[in-house]
Amino acid sequence: MKCFVFIFSISFVFCSLFIIPVSAEESVETELIPGAVSGILMEANSGKVVFSKNPDKEVPIASMTKMVAQILILDAIRNGKIAWDDVVTVSQNASDMGGSQIYLSVGEKISIRDLFKGISMASANDATIQMAEVLAGSESAFVKQMNQKVKELGLKHTAFKNCTGLDEEGHYSSAYDMAMIARELVINYPEILEFSSVYEDYLREDTANKFWLVNTNKLVRFYEGADGLKTGHTDAAKYCLAATAKKNNLRFIAVVLGEENSSVRNQETMNLLDYGFNHYQMNLIKSKGDVLKKISLDKATEEKISLVPISDIGVITEKSNKKHNYTYEVKTKDFQLPIKQGDIVGKVVVKDGEKEIISVPLTVSDSVYQLSFLQLFGKSIKDLVSGNFAFSFE
């Protein structure tokens, strides 16, 4: 009997030498998205990554490519190059596009709004090609602009060969880069959510060719707080999704790549979002648009300008972490008139004690312009009459 116990003990020690310890992070990774080639969970405001699996792995990303096309389209609208109600004529090239589509026909007249709706909800290749031609003249020229935008965002694991995401050698991205592109959309172009959050809608609604759209992202219907963002599927990329949801002032961006089917893709994306909302909280310090500082101006259409953050200012912490002492400091930079809404005039820095946690760019609540000579003269007369004009005798 003693011999048996001795042999068992030796065997147990020997076997234990070959047990591979599993870290908590690895355990969470296996539990949350076991079917994904790669994935990530990012808090949108700060860009803080709270979970990742192979975040920089370069893989095909299918129609998630179109998020960069959407940025360029929204930028063109913001800059006045095009307008939502502009009507364009469909080209042969756009009409011939296969895959996901809204079935554009050659010579058809369609609005920019309907094309963008088709891209956002139906992931339409034909609508994307048509917008590429509207903005850049050709798909190849538009793809150059897309790659330039990626460089401006500082992303290092993305390269595009087309604007639709169809499989092509040398066309790839990563989970981290896709999350940062999604973050650029929801933070700097929040109007995207007006389109991506809609589950069903119609195109050509006032015509005989009324077309029913159903969002390819089913989370916007079945997951609380979900309002975007972009699905993808090709043979090489398999099933992909960049999703975003907001609850209690906390917005997460979840990306999964290389899933075997849409059901697993959706479930594992929800696993990521659940993990974020269950374990983290947002300590909101200031809301987007809150006036943080006022600056007096001379020779301007407004006597003072109000500095406001371009997004909510908040710090994400684990729900178990109750200790914090947040303060913020406003830092301005030199600027010249005119100043328009969206122009960056400084930043607000949030600290926990002496440690800098996050910084958010500042803009102005209203556009401010320099007074013309006649306006300056009129102001001087008004000040003189009201007694506000100061003379200096020395």
PDB file of C-alpha atoms in Angstrom, residues 63-64 67 70 100 117-124 182 186 192-193 195-201 213-233 239-246 251-256 262-270 273:
ATOM      1  CA  SER A  63     -17.146  45.177 -46.627  1.00  0.00           C
ATOM      2  CA  MET A  64     -15.839  46.677 -43.403  1.00  0.00           C
ATOM      3  CA  MET A  67     -16.196  52.459 -43.307  1.00  0.00           C
ATOM      4  CA  GLN A  70     -18.111  56.483 -45.476  1.00  0.00           C
ATOM      5  CA  SER A 100     -24.238  43.068 -52.127  1.00  0.00           C
ATOM      6  CA  LYS A 117     -28.249  54.648 -47.019  1.00  0.00           C
ATOM      7  CA  GLY A 118     -27.580  51.731 -49.351  1.00  0.00           C
ATOM      8  CA  ILE A 119     -23.937  51.576 -48.275  1.00  0.00           C
ATOM      9  CA  SER A 120     -24.706  51.859 -44.554  1.00  0.00           C
ATOM     10  CA  MET A 121     -27.600  49.410 -44.350  1.00  0.00           C
ATOM     11  CA  ALA A 122     -27.203  47.011 -47.290  1.00  0.00           C
ATOM     12  CA  SER A 123     -23.418  47.241 -47.708  1.00  0.00           C
ATOM     13  CA  ALA A 124     -24.102  47.956 -51.380  1.00  0.00           C
ATOM     14  CA  ALA A 182     -14.968  52.845 -36.462  1.00  0.00           C
ATOM     15  CA  VAL A 186     -18.669  57.549 -34.282  1.00  0.00           C
ATOM     16  CA  ILE A 192     -23.262  57.963 -39.371  1.00  0.00           C
ATOM     17  CA  LEU A 193     -25.438  56.590 -36.554  1.00  0.00           C
ATOM     18  CA  PHE A 195     -28.084  55.585 -40.923  1.00  0.00           C
ATOM     19  CA  SER A 196     -26.396  52.598 -39.259  1.00  0.00           C
ATOM     20  CA  SER A 197     -28.915  52.413 -36.393  1.00  0.00           C
ATOM     21  CA  VAL A 198     -31.939  51.903 -38.659  1.00  0.00           C
ATOM     22  CA  TYR A 199     -33.025  48.282 -39.032  1.00  0.00           C
ATOM     23  CA  GLU A 200     -35.309  48.669 -42.051  1.00  0.00           C
ATOM     24  CA  ASP A 201     -36.079  51.444 -44.520  1.00  0.00           C
ATOM     25  CA  LEU A 213     -33.744  47.710 -47.147  1.00  0.00           C
ATOM     26  CA  VAL A 214     -32.964  45.525 -44.156  1.00  0.00           C
ATOM     27  CA  ASN A 215     -29.822  46.245 -42.159  1.00  0.00           C
ATOM     28  CA  THR A 216     -27.179  43.521 -42.465  1.00  0.00           C
ATOM     29  CA  ASN A 217     -26.206  44.260 -38.842  1.00  0.00           C
ATOM     30  CA  LYS A 218     -28.857  42.444 -36.823  1.00  0.00           C
ATOM     31  CA  LEU A 219     -27.495  43.745 -33.508  1.00  0.00           C
ATOM     32  CA  VAL A 220     -29.212  47.100 -34.047  1.00  0.00           C
ATOM     33  CA  ARG A 221     -32.508  45.282 -33.578  1.00  0.00           C
ATOM     34  CA  PHE A 222     -31.639  42.641 -31.010  1.00  0.00           C
ATOM     35  CA  TYR A 223     -28.947  44.175 -28.758  1.00  0.00           C
ATOM     36  CA  GLU A 224     -29.826  46.985 -26.358  1.00  0.00           C
ATOM     37  CA  GLY A 225     -27.993  50.209 -27.191  1.00  0.00           C
ATOM     38  CA  ALA A 226     -26.555  48.961 -30.501  1.00  0.00           C
ATOM     39  CA  ASP A 227     -26.624  51.621 -33.234  1.00  0.00           C
ATOM     40  CA  GLY A 228     -24.004  50.505 -35.768  1.00  0.00           C
ATOM     41  CA  LEU A 229     -21.794  49.901 -37.514  1.00  0.00           C
ATOM     42  CA  LYS A 230     -20.604  47.656 -40.398  1.00  0.00           C
ATOM     43  CA  THR A 231     -20.745  43.996 -41.397  1.00  0.00           C
ATOM     44  CA  GLY A 232     -18.566  42.121 -43.875  1.00  0.00           C
ATOM     45  CA  HIS A 233     -18.441  38.753 -45.616  1.00  0.00           C
ATOM     46  CA  TYR A 239     -17.814  36.768 -41.469  1.00  0.00           C
ATOM     47  CA  CYS A 240     -16.760  40.053 -39.888  1.00  0.00           C
ATOM     48  CA  LEU A 241     -18.413  42.788 -37.857  1.00  0.00           C
ATOM     49  CA  ALA A 242     -17.594  46.151 -36.339  1.00  0.00           C
ATOM     50  CA  ALA A 243     -20.381  46.924 -33.868  1.00  0.00           C
ATOM     51  CA  THR A 244     -20.941  49.805 -31.501  1.00  0.00           C
ATOM     52  CA  ALA A 245     -23.365  50.213 -28.616  1.00  0.00           C
ATOM     53  CA  LYS A 246     -23.938  52.824 -25.918  1.00  0.00           C
ATOM     54  CA  ARG A 251     -19.862  53.496 -25.701  1.00  0.00           C
ATOM     55  CA  PHE A 252     -17.931  50.429 -26.818  1.00  0.00           C
ATOM     56  CA  ILE A 253     -16.696  49.381 -30.234  1.00  0.00           C
ATOM     57  CA  ALA A 254     -16.411  45.629 -30.767  1.00  0.00           C
ATOM     58  CA  VAL A 255     -14.695  44.049 -33.780  1.00  0.00           C
ATOM     59  CA  VAL A 256     -14.571  40.378 -34.704  1.00  0.00           C
ATOM     60  CA  SER A 262     -23.065  35.051 -39.162  1.00  0.00           C
ATOM     61  CA  SER A 263     -24.688  33.528 -36.067  1.00  0.00           C
ATOM     62  CA  VAL A 264     -21.354  32.950 -34.338  1.00  0.00           C
ATOM     63  CA  ARG A 265     -20.158  36.372 -35.505  1.00  0.00           C
ATOM     64  CA  ASN A 266     -23.156  38.084 -33.916  1.00  0.00           C
ATOM     65  CA  GLN A 267     -22.985  36.065 -30.699  1.00  0.00           C
ATOM     66  CA  GLU A 268     -19.277  36.626 -30.144  1.00  0.00           C
ATOM     67  CA  THR A 269     -19.660  40.334 -30.848  1.00  0.00           C
ATOM     68  CA  MET A 270     -22.387  40.477 -28.201  1.00  0.00           C
ATOM     69  CA  LEU A 273     -20.082  44.092 -25.638  1.00  0.00           C
TER      70      LEU A 273
END
